mmCIF file of C-alpha atoms and ligand atoms in Angstrom:
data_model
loop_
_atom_site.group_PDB
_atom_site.id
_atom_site.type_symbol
_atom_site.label_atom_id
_atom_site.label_comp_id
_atom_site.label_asym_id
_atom_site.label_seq_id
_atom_site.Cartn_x
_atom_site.Cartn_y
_atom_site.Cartn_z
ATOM 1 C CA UNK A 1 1.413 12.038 15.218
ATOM 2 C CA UNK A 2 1.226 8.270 13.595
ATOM 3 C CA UNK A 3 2.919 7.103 10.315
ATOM 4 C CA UNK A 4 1.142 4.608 8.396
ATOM 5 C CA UNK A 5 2.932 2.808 5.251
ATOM 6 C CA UNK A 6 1.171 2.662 2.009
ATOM 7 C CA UNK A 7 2.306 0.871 -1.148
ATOM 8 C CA UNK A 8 2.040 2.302 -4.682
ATOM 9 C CA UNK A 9 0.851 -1.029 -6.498
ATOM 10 C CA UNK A 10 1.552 -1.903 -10.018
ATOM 11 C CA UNK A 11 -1.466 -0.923 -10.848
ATOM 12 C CA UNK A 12 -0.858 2.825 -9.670
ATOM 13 C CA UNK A 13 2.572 3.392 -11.626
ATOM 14 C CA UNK A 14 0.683 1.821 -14.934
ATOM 15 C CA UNK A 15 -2.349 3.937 -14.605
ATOM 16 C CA UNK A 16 -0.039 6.874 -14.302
ATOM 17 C CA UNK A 17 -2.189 7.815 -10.721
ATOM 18 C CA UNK A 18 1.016 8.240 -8.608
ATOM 19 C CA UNK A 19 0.541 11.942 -8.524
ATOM 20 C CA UNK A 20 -3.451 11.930 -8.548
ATOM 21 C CA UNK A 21 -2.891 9.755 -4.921
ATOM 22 C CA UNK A 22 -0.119 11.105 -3.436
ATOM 23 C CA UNK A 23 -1.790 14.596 -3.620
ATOM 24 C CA UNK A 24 -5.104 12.701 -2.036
ATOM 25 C CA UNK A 25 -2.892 12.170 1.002
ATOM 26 C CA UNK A 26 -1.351 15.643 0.935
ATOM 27 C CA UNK A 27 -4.664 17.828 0.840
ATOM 28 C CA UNK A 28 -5.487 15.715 3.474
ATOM 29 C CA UNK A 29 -3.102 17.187 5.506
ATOM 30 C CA UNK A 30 -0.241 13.407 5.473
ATOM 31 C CA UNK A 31 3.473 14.789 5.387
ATOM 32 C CA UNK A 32 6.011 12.637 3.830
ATOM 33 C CA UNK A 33 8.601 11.045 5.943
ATOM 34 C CA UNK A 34 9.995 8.669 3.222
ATOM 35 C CA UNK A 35 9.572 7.583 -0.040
ATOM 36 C CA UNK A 36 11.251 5.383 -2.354
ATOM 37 C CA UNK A 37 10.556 3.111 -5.512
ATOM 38 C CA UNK A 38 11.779 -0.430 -4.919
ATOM 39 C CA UNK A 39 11.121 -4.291 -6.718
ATOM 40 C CA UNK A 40 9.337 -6.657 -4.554
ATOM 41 C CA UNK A 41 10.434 -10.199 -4.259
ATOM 42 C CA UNK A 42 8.784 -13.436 -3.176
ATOM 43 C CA UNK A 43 10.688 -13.492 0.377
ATOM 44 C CA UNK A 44 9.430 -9.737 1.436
ATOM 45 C CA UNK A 45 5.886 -10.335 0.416
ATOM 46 C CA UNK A 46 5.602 -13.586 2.087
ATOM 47 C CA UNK A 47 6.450 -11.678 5.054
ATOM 48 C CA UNK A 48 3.944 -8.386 3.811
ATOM 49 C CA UNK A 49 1.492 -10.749 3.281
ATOM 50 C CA UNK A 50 1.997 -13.658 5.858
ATOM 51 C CA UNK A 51 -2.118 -13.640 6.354
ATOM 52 C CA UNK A 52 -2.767 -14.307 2.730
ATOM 53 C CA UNK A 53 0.052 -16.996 1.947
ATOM 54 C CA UNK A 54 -2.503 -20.270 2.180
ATOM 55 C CA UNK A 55 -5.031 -18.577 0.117
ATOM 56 C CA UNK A 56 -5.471 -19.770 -3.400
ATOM 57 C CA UNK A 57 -5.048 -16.142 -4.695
ATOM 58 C CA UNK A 58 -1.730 -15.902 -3.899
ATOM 59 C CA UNK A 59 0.059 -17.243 -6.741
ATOM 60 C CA UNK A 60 -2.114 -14.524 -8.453
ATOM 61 C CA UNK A 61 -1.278 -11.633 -5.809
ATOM 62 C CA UNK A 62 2.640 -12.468 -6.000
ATOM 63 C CA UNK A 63 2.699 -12.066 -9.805
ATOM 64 C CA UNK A 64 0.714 -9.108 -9.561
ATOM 65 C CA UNK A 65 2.994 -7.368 -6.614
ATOM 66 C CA UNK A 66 6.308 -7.989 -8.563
ATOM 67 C CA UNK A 67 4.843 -7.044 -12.396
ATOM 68 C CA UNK A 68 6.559 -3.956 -11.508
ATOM 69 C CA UNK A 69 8.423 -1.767 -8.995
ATOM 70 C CA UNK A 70 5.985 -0.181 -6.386
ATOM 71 C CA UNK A 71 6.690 3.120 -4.438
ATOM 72 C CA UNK A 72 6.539 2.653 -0.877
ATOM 73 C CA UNK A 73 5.635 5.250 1.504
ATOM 74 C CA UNK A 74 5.980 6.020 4.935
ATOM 75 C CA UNK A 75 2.872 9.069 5.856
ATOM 76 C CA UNK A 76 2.409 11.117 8.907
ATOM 77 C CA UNK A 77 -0.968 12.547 10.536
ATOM 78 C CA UNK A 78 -3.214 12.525 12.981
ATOM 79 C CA UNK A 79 -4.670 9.268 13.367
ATOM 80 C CA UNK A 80 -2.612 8.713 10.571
ATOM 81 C CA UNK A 81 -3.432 4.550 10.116
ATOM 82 C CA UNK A 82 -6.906 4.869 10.301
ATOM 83 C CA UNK A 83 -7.301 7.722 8.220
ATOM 84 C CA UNK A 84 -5.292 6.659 5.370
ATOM 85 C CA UNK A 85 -7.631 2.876 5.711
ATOM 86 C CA UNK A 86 -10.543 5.380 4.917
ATOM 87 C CA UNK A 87 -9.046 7.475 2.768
ATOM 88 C CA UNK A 88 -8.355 4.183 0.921
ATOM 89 C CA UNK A 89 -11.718 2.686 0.970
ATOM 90 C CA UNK A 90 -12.165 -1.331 0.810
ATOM 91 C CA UNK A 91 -9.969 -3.968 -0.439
ATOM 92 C CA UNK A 92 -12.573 -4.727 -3.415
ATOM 93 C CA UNK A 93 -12.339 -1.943 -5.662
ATOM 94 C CA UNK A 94 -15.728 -2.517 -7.271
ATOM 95 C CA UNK A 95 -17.345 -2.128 -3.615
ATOM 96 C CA UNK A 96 -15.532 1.087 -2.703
ATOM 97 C CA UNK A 97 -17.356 4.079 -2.837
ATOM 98 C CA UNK A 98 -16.742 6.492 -5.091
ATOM 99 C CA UNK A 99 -14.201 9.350 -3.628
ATOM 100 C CA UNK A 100 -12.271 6.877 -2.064
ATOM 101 C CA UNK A 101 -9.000 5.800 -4.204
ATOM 102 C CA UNK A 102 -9.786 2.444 -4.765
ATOM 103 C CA UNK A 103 -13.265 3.690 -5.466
ATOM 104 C CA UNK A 104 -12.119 5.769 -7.836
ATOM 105 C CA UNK A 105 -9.204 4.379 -9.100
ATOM 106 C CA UNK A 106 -9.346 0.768 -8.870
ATOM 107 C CA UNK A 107 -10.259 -1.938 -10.639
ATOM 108 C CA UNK A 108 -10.736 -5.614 -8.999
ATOM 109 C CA UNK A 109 -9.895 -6.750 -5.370
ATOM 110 C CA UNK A 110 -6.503 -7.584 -6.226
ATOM 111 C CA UNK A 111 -5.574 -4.847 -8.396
ATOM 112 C CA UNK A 112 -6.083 -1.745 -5.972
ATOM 113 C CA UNK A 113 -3.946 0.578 -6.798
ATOM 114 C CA UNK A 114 -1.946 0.483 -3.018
ATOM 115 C CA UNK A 115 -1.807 -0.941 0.371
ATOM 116 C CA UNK A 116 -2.218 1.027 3.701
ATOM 117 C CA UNK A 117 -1.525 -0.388 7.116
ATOM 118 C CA UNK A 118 -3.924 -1.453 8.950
ATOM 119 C CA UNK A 119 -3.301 -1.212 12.960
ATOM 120 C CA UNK A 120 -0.254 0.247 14.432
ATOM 121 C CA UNK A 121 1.644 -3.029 14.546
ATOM 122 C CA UNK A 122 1.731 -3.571 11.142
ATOM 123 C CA UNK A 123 2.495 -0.013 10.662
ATOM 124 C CA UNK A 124 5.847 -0.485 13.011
ATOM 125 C CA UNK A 125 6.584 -3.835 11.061
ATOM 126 C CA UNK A 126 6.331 -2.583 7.618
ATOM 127 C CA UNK A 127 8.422 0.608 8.514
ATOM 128 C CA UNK A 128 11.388 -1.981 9.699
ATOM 129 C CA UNK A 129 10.610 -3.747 6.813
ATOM 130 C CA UNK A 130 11.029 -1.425 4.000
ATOM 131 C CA UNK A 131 12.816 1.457 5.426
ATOM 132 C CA UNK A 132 16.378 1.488 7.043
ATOM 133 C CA UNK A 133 16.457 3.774 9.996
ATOM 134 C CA UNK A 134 18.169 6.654 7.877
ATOM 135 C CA UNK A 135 15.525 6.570 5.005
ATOM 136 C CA UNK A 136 13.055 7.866 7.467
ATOM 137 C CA UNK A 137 12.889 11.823 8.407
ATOM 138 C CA UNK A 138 10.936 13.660 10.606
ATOM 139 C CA UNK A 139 8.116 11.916 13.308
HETATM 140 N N1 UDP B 1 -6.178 -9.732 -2.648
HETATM 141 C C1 UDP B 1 -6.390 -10.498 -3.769
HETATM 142 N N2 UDP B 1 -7.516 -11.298 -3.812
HETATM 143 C C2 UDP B 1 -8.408 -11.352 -2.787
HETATM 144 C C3 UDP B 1 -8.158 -10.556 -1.643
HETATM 145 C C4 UDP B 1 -7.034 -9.751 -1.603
HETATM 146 O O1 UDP B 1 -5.598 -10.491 -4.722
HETATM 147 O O2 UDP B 1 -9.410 -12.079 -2.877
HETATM 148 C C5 UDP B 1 -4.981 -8.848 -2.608
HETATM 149 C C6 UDP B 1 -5.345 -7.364 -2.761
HETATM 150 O O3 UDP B 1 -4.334 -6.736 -3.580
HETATM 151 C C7 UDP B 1 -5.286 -6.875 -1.329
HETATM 152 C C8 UDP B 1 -4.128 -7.715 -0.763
HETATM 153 O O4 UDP B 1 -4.321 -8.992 -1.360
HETATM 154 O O5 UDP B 1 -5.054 -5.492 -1.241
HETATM 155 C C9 UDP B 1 -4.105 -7.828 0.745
HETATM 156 O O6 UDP B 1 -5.337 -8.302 1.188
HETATM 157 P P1 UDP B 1 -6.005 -7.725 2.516
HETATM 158 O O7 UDP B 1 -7.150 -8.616 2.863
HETATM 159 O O8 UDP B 1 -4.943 -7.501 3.553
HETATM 160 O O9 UDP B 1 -6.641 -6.341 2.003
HETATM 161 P P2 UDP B 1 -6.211 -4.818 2.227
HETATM 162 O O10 UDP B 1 -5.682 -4.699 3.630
HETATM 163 O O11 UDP B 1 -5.182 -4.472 1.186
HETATM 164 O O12 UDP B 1 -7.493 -4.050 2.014
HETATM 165 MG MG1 MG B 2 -4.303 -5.837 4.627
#
């Protein structure tokens, strides 16, 4: 068993699609090991998104992230990170396919409803770095 963390993004709590997606994961077969709704801030997404800070988006990506609270989410499976990356579909929305959530959901390549990670070190990182050791069950 792997847990992957995915993000909830702005986007998902306005379009009201935090149910639609977290039953996407569920009927395919992720079990939830923790959950919780929390603000971002400028210091935490620096770190989330350390690969992104030079680019001339980020302004843009930093406003987006902390428009609103995001649920964060810490999934269990089978292949767990790669599956949820799939599950997910591309980072532009308007080049996922349809059936995928960004595909379906989505609308640019910044607003994409969540984030999932994406290799098993970011996976570890992200759990340290928005879950305490307590706020995680089960795995
Ligand atoms: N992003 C953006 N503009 C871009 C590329 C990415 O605003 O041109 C945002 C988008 O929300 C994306 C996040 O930055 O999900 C992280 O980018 P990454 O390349 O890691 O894509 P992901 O792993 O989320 O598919
Ligand atoms: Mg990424």
């Amino acid at each position: 068993m792997e847990t992957t963390v995915i993000l909830l993004k702005p986007d998902c709590l306005a379009r009201k699609v935090v149910g639609e997606v977290i039953r996407r994961f569920e009927s395919a077969g992720f079990g939830i090991r923790g959950a919780k709704m929390m603000a971002m801030n400028p210091e935490m997404l620096r770190e989330h998104y350390a690969h992104l800070v030079g680019e001339p988006f980020y302004p843009l990506l930093e406003a987006f992230m902390m428009s609103s609270p995001v649920i964060v989410l810490a999934l269990a499976g089978d292949g767990a990170i790669e599956r949820a990356r799939m599950l997910v579909g591309p980072t532009d929305s308007r080049k996922a396919a349809a059936g995928t959530i960004r595909g379906d959901m989505g609308t640019d390549n910044r607003r994409n409803i969540l984030h999932a990670s994406d290799s098993p070190e970011s996976a570890a990182a992200e759990m340290a770095r928005f879950f305490r050791p307590d706020e995680l069950f089960g795995g």
